[in-house]
XYZ file of C-alpha atoms in Angstrom:
684
model
C 73.931 -21.715 5.387
C 71.641 -23.645 7.760
C 68.119 -22.193 7.941
C 66.081 -21.430 11.047
C 64.310 -24.238 12.858
C 60.537 -23.807 12.966
C 58.176 -25.475 15.421
C 54.430 -25.981 15.625
C 52.799 -27.636 18.635
C 49.440 -29.096 19.598
C 47.888 -31.098 22.423
C 45.152 -33.714 22.540
C 43.212 -35.502 25.262
C 43.499 -39.230 24.501
C 41.566 -40.545 27.501
C 39.429 -43.535 26.411
C 35.806 -42.582 25.766
C 34.603 -45.985 26.946
C 35.832 -48.707 29.324
C 38.885 -50.591 28.023
C 41.479 -52.939 29.453
C 44.766 -51.353 30.491
C 48.255 -52.470 29.502
C 51.364 -53.548 31.355
C 50.413 -55.482 34.500
C 49.439 -59.147 34.674
C 47.646 -58.785 38.015
C 44.932 -56.519 36.573
C 41.857 -57.943 34.879
C 38.828 -56.511 33.157
C 38.378 -52.894 32.121
C 39.616 -49.914 34.122
C 37.761 -48.972 37.297
C 37.908 -45.187 37.062
C 39.634 -42.198 35.487
C 41.897 -40.346 37.917
C 43.509 -37.957 35.419
C 43.125 -37.623 31.651
C 45.773 -39.006 29.316
C 47.525 -36.563 27.017
C 49.330 -36.469 23.695
C 51.781 -33.697 22.768
C 52.619 -33.046 19.124
C 55.737 -31.257 17.861
C 56.146 -30.494 14.142
C 59.638 -29.319 13.190
C 60.577 -27.707 9.890
C 63.848 -26.509 8.452
C 63.774 -25.497 4.819
C 62.124 -28.323 2.910
C 62.622 -30.888 5.678
C 59.969 -31.691 8.275
C 59.962 -33.994 11.286
C 57.150 -35.027 13.598
C 57.701 -35.923 17.262
C 54.720 -37.156 19.283
C 54.846 -38.006 22.994
C 51.799 -39.742 24.468
C 50.787 -41.130 27.874
C 50.759 -44.672 26.493
C 52.713 -47.815 27.268
C 54.075 -47.891 23.687
C 52.945 -47.562 20.104
C 52.787 -51.175 18.947
C 54.714 -51.962 15.785
C 51.512 -53.026 14.028
C 49.682 -49.875 15.120
C 52.612 -47.508 14.487
C 52.916 -48.698 10.889
C 49.196 -48.089 10.387
C 49.462 -44.579 11.812
C 52.486 -43.701 9.688
C 50.554 -44.766 6.603
C 47.611 -42.600 7.675
C 49.909 -39.615 8.230
C 51.490 -40.076 4.813
C 48.054 -40.366 3.205
C 46.936 -37.118 4.839
C 50.187 -35.249 4.079
C 51.923 -37.140 1.233
C 55.709 -37.178 1.670
C 55.462 -34.201 4.034
C 57.516 -35.666 6.872
C 61.071 -36.911 6.524
C 60.826 -38.349 10.035
C 57.927 -39.493 12.198
C 58.671 -40.379 15.829
C 55.711 -41.839 17.704
C 57.002 -41.904 21.265
C 55.329 -43.205 24.413
C 56.154 -42.372 28.024
C 55.651 -46.085 28.842
C 52.655 -45.330 31.048
C 51.214 -48.541 32.541
C 47.845 -46.908 33.322
C 46.683 -46.506 29.736
C 45.219 -48.701 26.972
C 47.059 -51.409 25.072
C 48.246 -50.209 21.657
C 49.647 -53.449 20.238
C 47.992 -56.622 19.061
C 51.215 -58.627 18.895
C 51.732 -59.686 22.505
C 50.255 -62.132 24.983
C 47.033 -61.210 26.768
C 48.932 -60.885 30.039
C 50.216 -57.508 28.808
C 46.695 -56.257 28.093
C 44.228 -56.719 25.259
C 43.801 -54.001 22.616
C 40.568 -52.172 21.927
C 40.276 -51.389 18.213
C 37.617 -48.731 18.764
C 40.078 -46.842 20.955
C 42.729 -47.211 18.260
C 40.418 -45.461 15.789
C 39.756 -42.648 18.277
C 43.467 -42.188 18.890
C 44.248 -42.108 15.168
C 41.652 -39.402 14.552
C 43.008 -37.282 17.403
C 46.584 -37.704 16.186
C 45.746 -36.573 12.652
C 43.741 -33.609 13.921
C 46.586 -32.594 16.221
C 49.152 -32.748 13.433
C 46.964 -30.462 11.354
C 46.767 -27.971 14.223
C 50.520 -28.051 14.797
C 51.243 -27.411 11.114
C 49.107 -24.279 11.283
C 51.151 -22.930 14.207
C 54.662 -23.086 12.801
C 57.084 -20.304 13.755
C 60.861 -19.926 14.114
C 62.312 -20.992 17.452
C 65.625 -20.957 19.267
C 66.811 -24.060 21.098
C 68.359 -24.200 24.582
C 69.498 -27.012 26.837
C 69.813 -27.360 30.589
C 70.543 -30.235 32.933
C 69.995 -31.202 36.557
C 69.969 -34.281 38.736
C 66.625 -35.864 39.568
C 66.589 -39.259 41.263
C 63.369 -40.920 40.198
C 64.272 -44.590 40.116
C 66.595 -47.374 41.162
C 68.072 -50.384 39.402
C 65.726 -53.349 39.704
C 67.978 -56.365 39.029
C 69.615 -57.964 42.072
C 71.752 -61.084 42.246
C 70.407 -63.097 45.174
C 70.932 -66.751 46.068
C 72.413 -67.505 42.658
C 69.685 -65.934 40.533
C 68.556 -62.519 39.352
C 65.448 -61.264 41.132
C 63.476 -58.056 40.681
C 64.526 -56.153 43.784
C 66.084 -52.775 44.639
C 69.778 -52.639 43.776
C 71.303 -49.297 44.826
C 74.668 -50.419 43.424
C 73.249 -51.135 39.983
C 73.327 -48.661 37.090
C 70.739 -45.902 36.789
C 70.547 -42.616 34.914
C 69.630 -39.773 37.271
C 70.270 -36.992 34.772
C 67.391 -34.729 33.773
C 67.792 -32.925 30.451
C 65.493 -30.058 29.549
C 65.224 -28.705 26.003
C 63.472 -25.359 25.643
C 62.101 -24.007 22.359
C 61.375 -20.253 22.410
C 59.898 -18.068 19.690
C 61.323 -14.719 18.640
C 59.198 -12.957 21.260
C 60.890 -15.023 23.978
C 57.802 -17.095 24.780
C 58.290 -20.789 25.516
C 56.708 -22.555 22.563
C 57.592 -26.071 23.611
C 59.724 -28.084 25.980
C 61.211 -31.570 26.208
C 61.994 -33.129 29.591
C 64.136 -36.264 29.299
C 64.692 -38.767 32.107
C 64.838 -42.552 32.466
C 62.526 -44.386 34.865
C 59.662 -46.858 34.437
C 56.335 -45.086 35.133
C 55.126 -47.937 37.329
C 54.542 -46.141 40.612
C 51.027 -47.535 40.878
C 49.503 -50.744 39.628
C 45.917 -49.767 40.341
C 43.365 -50.418 37.602
C 42.932 -46.722 36.848
C 43.366 -44.393 33.890
C 46.207 -42.127 34.916
C 49.213 -40.539 33.141
C 51.642 -41.579 35.916
C 54.431 -39.270 37.052
C 55.440 -38.043 33.541
C 51.956 -36.727 32.809
C 51.632 -35.152 36.248
C 54.987 -33.414 35.841
C 54.361 -32.068 32.355
C 50.968 -30.643 33.315
C 52.545 -28.868 36.295
C 55.291 -27.424 34.086
C 52.781 -26.197 31.507
C 50.694 -24.548 34.225
C 53.783 -22.798 35.576
C 54.867 -21.547 32.149
C 51.435 -20.584 30.836
C 51.011 -18.859 27.461
C 50.189 -22.106 25.687
C 53.539 -23.800 26.267
C 53.513 -27.519 25.440
C 55.745 -29.760 27.568
C 56.521 -33.313 26.470
C 58.216 -36.023 28.496
C 60.753 -38.141 26.616
C 61.353 -41.518 28.193
C 64.945 -42.694 28.193
C 66.293 -46.240 28.180
C 64.753 -47.369 31.462
C 64.184 -51.087 30.928
C 65.721 -52.107 34.266
C 64.971 -48.993 36.354
C 61.748 -48.426 38.310
C 60.521 -45.942 40.954
C 62.278 -46.327 44.293
C 59.221 -47.282 46.349
C 60.781 -49.689 48.833
C 59.543 -51.381 51.995
C 61.664 -53.837 54.020
C 64.240 -54.067 51.234
C 61.692 -55.012 48.576
C 59.737 -53.072 46.004
C 56.205 -52.108 46.942
C 53.459 -50.859 44.695
C 52.297 -47.309 45.354
C 49.148 -45.330 44.733
C 48.171 -42.481 42.450
C 49.144 -40.140 45.284
C 52.670 -41.569 45.254
C 52.863 -40.995 41.507
C 51.612 -37.428 42.013
C 54.430 -36.760 44.476
C 57.014 -38.204 42.104
C 55.614 -36.109 39.262
C 55.776 -32.916 41.312
C 59.392 -33.696 42.205
C 60.190 -34.023 38.505
C 58.309 -30.808 37.664
C 60.200 -28.879 40.338
C 63.498 -30.109 38.895
C 62.440 -29.006 35.399
C 61.464 -25.555 36.657
C 64.794 -25.210 38.480
C 66.564 -25.794 35.186
C 64.396 -23.182 33.473
C 65.190 -20.602 36.138
C 68.929 -20.821 35.434
C 70.763 -19.667 32.302
C 70.510 -22.378 29.652
C 72.959 -23.296 26.907
C 71.947 -22.050 23.438
C 72.184 -24.732 20.750
C 73.152 -23.584 17.284
C 71.065 -24.480 14.276
C 72.095 -27.646 12.483
C 70.791 -29.530 9.488
C 67.511 -31.227 10.411
C 68.377 -34.828 9.711
C 66.887 -38.286 10.221
C 68.566 -41.644 9.744
C 67.219 -45.112 10.469
C 69.036 -48.391 10.874
C 67.887 -51.956 11.466
C 70.076 -54.039 13.759
C 69.182 -57.755 13.564
C 69.169 -59.352 17.023
C 69.699 -63.130 16.690
C 67.618 -65.356 18.944
C 69.199 -68.019 21.120
C 67.144 -70.811 19.583
C 63.933 -71.405 17.677
C 61.544 -74.046 19.079
C 60.302 -76.675 16.661
C 56.726 -77.760 16.043
C 56.887 -80.743 18.392
C 58.137 -78.617 21.295
C 55.401 -76.057 20.789
C 52.708 -78.700 20.508
C 53.884 -80.255 23.764
C 53.662 -76.932 25.584
C 50.318 -75.831 24.169
C 48.505 -77.734 26.881
C 50.267 -75.971 29.740
C 48.395 -73.416 31.794
C 49.137 -69.714 31.855
C 51.717 -67.793 29.904
C 53.670 -70.774 28.563
C 50.596 -72.374 27.018
C 49.441 -69.124 25.423
C 52.975 -68.438 24.171
C 53.260 -71.874 22.574
C 49.829 -71.637 20.958
C 50.616 -68.221 19.507
C 53.937 -69.346 18.022
C 52.390 -72.540 16.702
C 49.759 -70.464 14.924
C 52.472 -68.282 13.417
C 54.346 -71.380 12.286
C 51.219 -72.764 10.626
C 50.497 -69.466 8.848
C 53.988 -68.577 7.638
C 55.820 -71.907 7.571
C 58.666 -70.688 9.774
C 59.503 -68.773 12.909
C 61.998 -65.898 12.857
C 65.545 -66.586 14.037
C 66.183 -62.906 14.737
C 64.298 -59.755 15.683
C 64.852 -56.426 13.885
C 65.733 -53.634 16.318
C 64.885 -50.338 14.657
C 67.118 -47.470 15.681
C 66.680 -43.920 14.464
C 68.519 -40.655 15.032
C 66.806 -37.281 14.671
C 69.161 -34.297 14.789
C 67.268 -31.158 15.766
C 70.169 -28.822 16.568
C 73.904 -28.800 17.082
C 74.173 -30.892 20.236
C 70.646 -32.302 20.181
C 69.982 -35.733 18.686
C 67.148 -38.048 19.685
C 68.360 -41.672 19.520
C 65.128 -43.630 19.171
C 64.559 -47.364 19.626
C 61.433 -49.466 19.197
C 62.197 -51.437 22.342
C 62.541 -51.446 26.104
C 66.257 -50.761 26.164
C 67.983 -51.332 29.502
C 69.666 -48.337 31.086
C 73.220 -49.437 30.260
C 72.597 -48.600 26.605
C 71.410 -45.124 27.540
C 74.462 -44.521 29.702
C 76.660 -45.762 26.856
C 74.983 -43.339 24.439
C 75.556 -40.379 26.734
C 79.126 -41.395 27.549
C 80.469 -42.635 24.225
C 78.511 -40.890 21.492
C 78.541 -37.282 20.383
C 77.515 -34.530 22.777
C 73.796 -34.064 23.234
C 72.473 -37.517 22.346
C 69.214 -38.230 24.171
C 68.298 -41.936 24.125
C 64.531 -42.384 23.785
C 62.916 -45.809 23.901
C 59.331 -46.853 23.176
C 59.345 -45.161 19.773
C 57.764 -46.272 16.475
C 56.957 -49.761 17.686
C 57.808 -52.290 20.353
C 59.829 -55.498 20.147
C 60.281 -56.093 23.887
C 63.222 -55.816 26.264
C 66.752 -55.487 24.916
C 69.306 -56.556 27.561
C 73.090 -56.476 27.617
C 75.245 -59.552 27.026
C 75.956 -59.772 30.749
C 72.256 -59.765 31.538
C 71.625 -62.477 28.966
C 74.107 -64.668 30.815
C 72.503 -63.838 34.173
C 68.874 -64.371 33.164
C 66.025 -62.634 34.950
C 62.897 -60.898 33.737
C 64.383 -58.461 31.223
C 66.795 -60.970 29.694
C 64.733 -64.154 29.654
C 61.275 -64.305 31.236
C 59.823 -61.318 29.379
C 60.456 -62.918 25.984
C 57.408 -65.117 26.572
C 55.120 -62.133 27.206
C 56.285 -60.435 24.017
C 55.759 -63.598 21.985
C 59.401 -64.120 21.021
C 60.564 -67.652 20.180
C 63.380 -67.387 22.751
C 65.679 -64.933 24.529
C 68.392 -63.293 22.458
C 71.720 -64.899 21.678
C 74.916 -63.595 23.228
C 76.714 -60.953 21.197
C 73.871 -58.541 20.480
C 75.406 -55.759 22.583
C 78.295 -55.080 20.221
C 76.009 -54.871 17.193
C 73.639 -52.497 18.971
C 76.427 -50.169 20.042
C 77.901 -50.173 16.545
C 74.472 -49.237 15.207
C 74.220 -46.375 17.670
C 77.634 -45.094 16.681
C 76.652 -45.287 13.042
C 73.521 -43.216 13.470
C 74.768 -40.471 15.732
C 77.596 -39.109 13.641
C 80.522 -40.841 15.319
C 81.694 -41.814 11.815
C 83.403 -38.513 11.126
C 86.397 -38.459 8.779
C 89.849 -38.028 10.268
C 90.834 -36.097 7.146
C 88.998 -34.333 4.332
C 90.624 -32.938 1.220
C 90.096 -32.382 -2.484
C 92.068 -33.610 -5.480
C 91.022 -31.512 -8.472
C 87.224 -32.114 -8.498
C 87.400 -35.305 -6.415
C 86.188 -35.054 -2.800
C 88.267 -37.255 -0.466
C 87.216 -38.462 2.988
C 89.514 -40.592 5.124
C 88.116 -42.602 8.052
C 89.665 -44.302 11.045
C 88.966 -47.829 9.802
C 87.125 -49.660 7.065
C 84.017 -50.154 9.202
C 83.581 -46.405 9.655
C 84.441 -45.825 6.015
C 81.792 -48.260 4.802
C 79.216 -46.890 7.214
C 79.807 -43.288 6.164
C 79.572 -44.165 2.486
C 76.352 -46.116 3.029
C 74.737 -43.253 4.941
C 75.634 -40.802 2.176
C 74.413 -43.124 -0.580
C 71.154 -43.775 1.276
C 70.591 -40.066 1.824
C 71.136 -39.336 -1.866
C 68.801 -42.183 -2.846
C 66.031 -40.802 -0.649
C 66.475 -37.319 -2.096
C 66.243 -38.652 -5.652
C 63.225 -40.838 -4.878
C 61.383 -37.787 -3.593
C 61.744 -36.170 -7.024
C 61.278 -39.022 -9.497
C 59.421 -42.334 -9.765
C 62.512 -44.535 -10.255
C 66.295 -44.345 -10.027
C 69.096 -46.420 -11.582
C 72.241 -47.579 -9.803
C 75.400 -49.534 -10.624
C 77.218 -51.526 -7.924
C 80.703 -52.992 -7.671
C 81.185 -56.529 -6.380
C 84.337 -57.024 -4.310
C 85.343 -57.701 -0.686
C 86.308 -54.021 -0.424
C 82.586 -53.218 -0.587
C 81.521 -55.551 2.243
C 81.195 -52.987 5.038
C 79.443 -50.537 2.748
C 76.921 -53.108 1.512
C 76.301 -54.494 4.993
C 75.346 -51.056 6.307
C 73.353 -50.033 3.234
C 71.085 -53.067 3.346
C 70.191 -52.310 6.975
C 69.228 -48.672 6.431
C 65.535 -47.852 6.550
C 63.430 -45.394 4.615
C 64.508 -46.411 1.086
C 61.849 -47.591 -1.368
C 63.974 -50.180 -3.135
C 60.975 -51.238 -5.244
C 61.620 -48.070 -7.275
C 65.324 -48.787 -7.809
C 66.805 -50.529 -10.856
C 70.218 -52.031 -10.128
C 73.103 -53.110 -12.368
C 76.614 -54.375 -11.761
C 79.755 -53.385 -13.560
C 81.646 -56.547 -14.480
C 81.532 -60.335 -14.638
C 84.013 -63.141 -15.276
C 83.888 -65.105 -18.507
C 84.175 -68.865 -18.199
C 82.971 -69.459 -14.643
C 80.057 -71.855 -14.072
C 76.754 -70.108 -13.468
C 76.693 -71.308 -9.849
C 80.313 -70.382 -9.045
C 80.516 -68.475 -5.734
C 82.998 -66.009 -7.283
C 80.488 -64.672 -9.808
C 79.866 -60.989 -9.156
C 76.148 -61.189 -9.779
C 75.869 -63.842 -7.089
C 78.039 -61.758 -4.744
C 75.645 -58.813 -4.978
C 72.561 -60.994 -4.764
C 73.755 -62.486 -1.487
C 75.085 -59.284 0.081
C 72.469 -56.773 -1.029
C 69.830 -57.560 -3.622
C 68.186 -60.529 -1.868
C 67.852 -58.460 1.308
C 66.488 -55.205 -0.135
C 64.602 -56.602 -3.170
C 65.120 -53.871 -5.777
C 62.353 -53.298 -8.299
C 64.639 -54.269 -11.171
C 67.783 -56.418 -10.989
C 69.854 -56.556 -14.184
C 72.774 -58.979 -14.105
C 75.449 -59.555 -16.729
C 75.139 -63.008 -18.321
C 78.587 -64.046 -19.527
C 77.673 -67.685 -20.141
C 76.500 -67.387 -23.758
C 77.165 -65.273 -26.842
C 79.457 -62.496 -25.569
C 78.726 -60.131 -28.438
C 74.981 -60.504 -27.998
C 75.273 -59.930 -24.259
C 77.312 -56.766 -24.792
C 74.593 -55.448 -27.081
C 71.805 -56.411 -24.658
C 73.408 -55.067 -21.509
C 74.772 -51.978 -23.218
C 71.293 -51.082 -24.428
C 69.948 -51.491 -20.873
C 72.613 -49.178 -19.486
C 72.113 -46.565 -22.207
C 68.308 -46.620 -22.043
C 68.187 -43.961 -19.328
C 70.841 -42.048 -17.371
C 72.532 -43.750 -14.440
C 71.876 -41.850 -11.227
C 74.382 -43.454 -8.840
C 77.524 -45.546 -9.276
C 78.985 -47.303 -6.213
C 82.466 -48.476 -7.102
C 85.960 -49.337 -5.925
C 89.537 -49.083 -7.177
C 91.800 -52.049 -7.828
C 95.409 -52.434 -6.747
C 96.484 -51.552 -10.288
C 94.186 -48.529 -10.378
C 91.469 -50.236 -12.400
C 87.815 -49.223 -12.150
C 85.549 -52.166 -12.874
C 87.820 -54.419 -14.987
C 89.336 -51.536 -16.930
C 92.935 -52.514 -16.200
C 95.689 -50.181 -17.480
C 96.346 -52.184 -20.673
C 92.673 -52.054 -21.776
C 91.328 -48.841 -20.204
C 90.175 -46.237 -22.712
C 88.929 -42.869 -21.485
C 87.257 -42.303 -24.872
C 85.848 -45.796 -25.384
C 82.870 -45.869 -27.744
C 81.529 -49.081 -26.206
C 79.348 -49.340 -23.101
C 80.395 -52.870 -22.140
C 83.178 -54.953 -23.632
C 85.175 -58.170 -23.135
C 88.684 -57.671 -21.763
C 91.745 -59.703 -20.859
C 92.682 -59.302 -17.193
C 96.258 -58.375 -16.361
C 98.253 -60.387 -13.824
C 98.115 -57.745 -11.069
C 94.343 -57.737 -11.281
C 94.143 -61.531 -11.240
C 96.570 -61.808 -8.317
C 94.404 -59.372 -6.354
C 91.520 -61.843 -6.637
C 93.753 -64.457 -4.993
C 94.917 -62.018 -2.308
C 91.287 -61.146 -1.551
C 90.566 -64.816 -0.891
C 88.264 -65.244 -3.874
C 90.401 -67.913 -5.558
C 92.914 -70.438 -4.260
C 95.581 -69.747 -6.880
C 96.331 -67.563 -9.887
C 95.610 -70.486 -12.182
C 92.036 -70.588 -10.887
C 91.306 -66.952 -11.773
C 89.637 -66.464 -15.156
C 91.713 -64.632 -17.727
C 88.827 -62.725 -19.322
C 85.777 -60.777 -18.197
C 83.043 -58.436 -19.324
C 83.266 -54.900 -17.977
C 81.455 -51.618 -18.258
C 83.805 -49.173 -19.925
C 85.284 -46.061 -18.337
C 82.858 -43.678 -20.112
C 79.918 -45.846 -19.027
C 80.987 -45.588 -15.390
C 81.737 -41.883 -15.664
C 78.273 -41.260 -17.118
C 76.806 -41.741 -13.659
C 75.454 -38.497 -12.276
C 76.841 -39.232 -8.790
C 79.809 -41.484 -8.007
C 80.666 -43.002 -4.638
C 84.057 -44.746 -4.562
C 84.884 -47.006 -1.584
C 88.537 -48.040 -1.218
C 89.857 -49.607 2.041
C 92.949 -51.523 3.070
C 96.764 -51.300 2.979
C 96.989 -53.079 -0.381
C 95.307 -50.055 -1.989
C 97.741 -47.394 -0.707
C 99.691 -47.135 -3.962
C 96.517 -46.991 -6.050
C 95.015 -44.282 -3.842
C 98.209 -42.224 -4.011
C 98.318 -42.483 -7.804
C 94.611 -41.662 -8.032
C 95.082 -38.441 -6.081
C 98.500 -37.245 -7.191
C 99.434 -38.961 -10.465
C 98.789 -37.659 -13.971
C 95.286 -38.308 -15.306
C 95.892 -41.118 -17.770
C 94.966 -44.687 -18.671
C 98.185 -45.806 -16.940
C 96.154 -45.469 -13.740
C 92.506 -45.553 -14.850
C 91.145 -44.350 -11.493
C 92.767 -40.938 -12.023
C 89.825 -40.118 -14.301
C 87.704 -39.768 -11.153
C 89.412 -36.419 -10.502
C 87.564 -35.019 -13.512
C 84.051 -36.052 -12.488
C 81.859 -33.198 -11.205
C 80.272 -35.246 -8.400
C 82.523 -38.010 -7.091
C 83.521 -38.759 -3.501
C 86.323 -41.128 -2.513
C 85.846 -42.904 0.826
C 88.952 -44.553 2.204
C 90.461 -45.619 5.506
C 93.792 -44.717 7.081
C 95.338 -47.981 5.943
C 94.622 -47.191 2.314
C 95.375 -43.477 2.487
C 98.784 -43.870 4.064
C 100.923 -41.942 6.491
C 99.358 -38.501 5.952
C 96.126 -39.622 7.647
C 98.039 -41.026 10.612
C 99.761 -37.748 11.512
């Protein structure tokens, strides 16, 4: 049974105590001229059972990736392992201090003294919120509130920043209300999507989000805390237009826009709202690599260092990075995260300025109740669509200089981003779930969803174990059937791989040490090199086989195996325990075996070898009891060539004639398969 959601809230004034430069506009110089309104920070601590999540919304332009990492470390030092999720979110206010040291000066220079002040206020606020925890109910309401307009317009063969009423925009306002058992509003989220760039004056001011939230809090009273959540608004700005062009407004204009937003929020609160049922408080993170179009070389950067303005500063910065590290990145990691707070309420966070099309996609294509929130836990810069990359313009091309990127992104990033969003927000639900004896079976639409679901479950179990013990031990299978699983697993965040010891379950005998078909190499390339486990233990089949069996067997037996990630062969083998050599009561941990012809032909069918004659006839394999000794087994089996093996695994007699049938006796094993492998039952 899912427990009650608890919430504690706090507020802090984060107005600079001394003059600092502001962030976001190139036309401003020097420190701010005056303070028009204070800047605020709203802190929400959520708890459900043993899980806790922190959501912070501040009147800042962003939390820079360098600064956000520092703050997360400070939070963890103050409350060790207390929070399963930390979301540092910014409203994208352009009238506040710079909170990143990674970008060009044109975006504003950071003030480290202010950073220290902000950190102290954040930690104090978290402490206050934790002291005010109480159970809450969750409700949702929606309305329409037109704050902005699309800002990309095709004109005279190029994209210009101009009002485009025909372009996409998200005019939906979503209000989330948290009430305690006495019916008092404890906290509130207001979610919309529009750049807070009403005014470009050199003033400290929370822009329209801060104005709106203060008005809502005043209307509610009783200590209610209202936080604005900024959506994906990268190409949407306030609709201040004169003679068909954008014009910059004043603080008064921002006040009017804020009051309009506040009135819309209060209208929602006056109507009946939809109760949201309690759900498991859950956080998942995923890194989506965004390839760059090109990486400039040293000569190109040196040639541009002498240019005036942004280009010269950009080239000098990249040249310095090249000198310090020896290389420039060819991709940028986009960090996505999904925080599920209730049934029908998931915050889809991104450390970037996502354009509005991604937000509209999330609301249209993902599960009900996804709220896309940008400017969270860091900042990489603008993330455009593929179409925008082809068109050019500020978001797709020009801004990459300001954010210090080597180049704009390469075409094709949109598909990867959307797949990542689907992964995180629960779209990978099985089309069929069943049980075969003790074996849990989950069937997915395709092998991509199957691999993603398995990776999410494995990662979640790893995190749970790492909370309880200093190290864990895992065994991995090496086969093309594991590709989607391994690809997703290596991109998932929040796993301390330095405390993981990894093993693999089999290796050919007779292949050269540098052969691409070697299973140790397969896992190095697809997982281990990327995540860098604390201990990597590979089978060495190049020397004395008996000695290697003794060495590797002792390593496996030294401590219990926590997790086994495995597959099933076409002949029902697990590892290289083919039917002729499988022994459910084997006294060995690892042994040499002769491979049967079905097993060897599968290696050809999988594209690993050109012909049957090229496939080795012998291998080393962990035995069936060694695999079954794992405390938790995850079995990943996709593809139409596995249909017979899956059917035998689930419905055949438990015997060495189909070694995988032994999985039905394990107390904690889950089989992940796709419709192709499961067969007709999953298609009906």
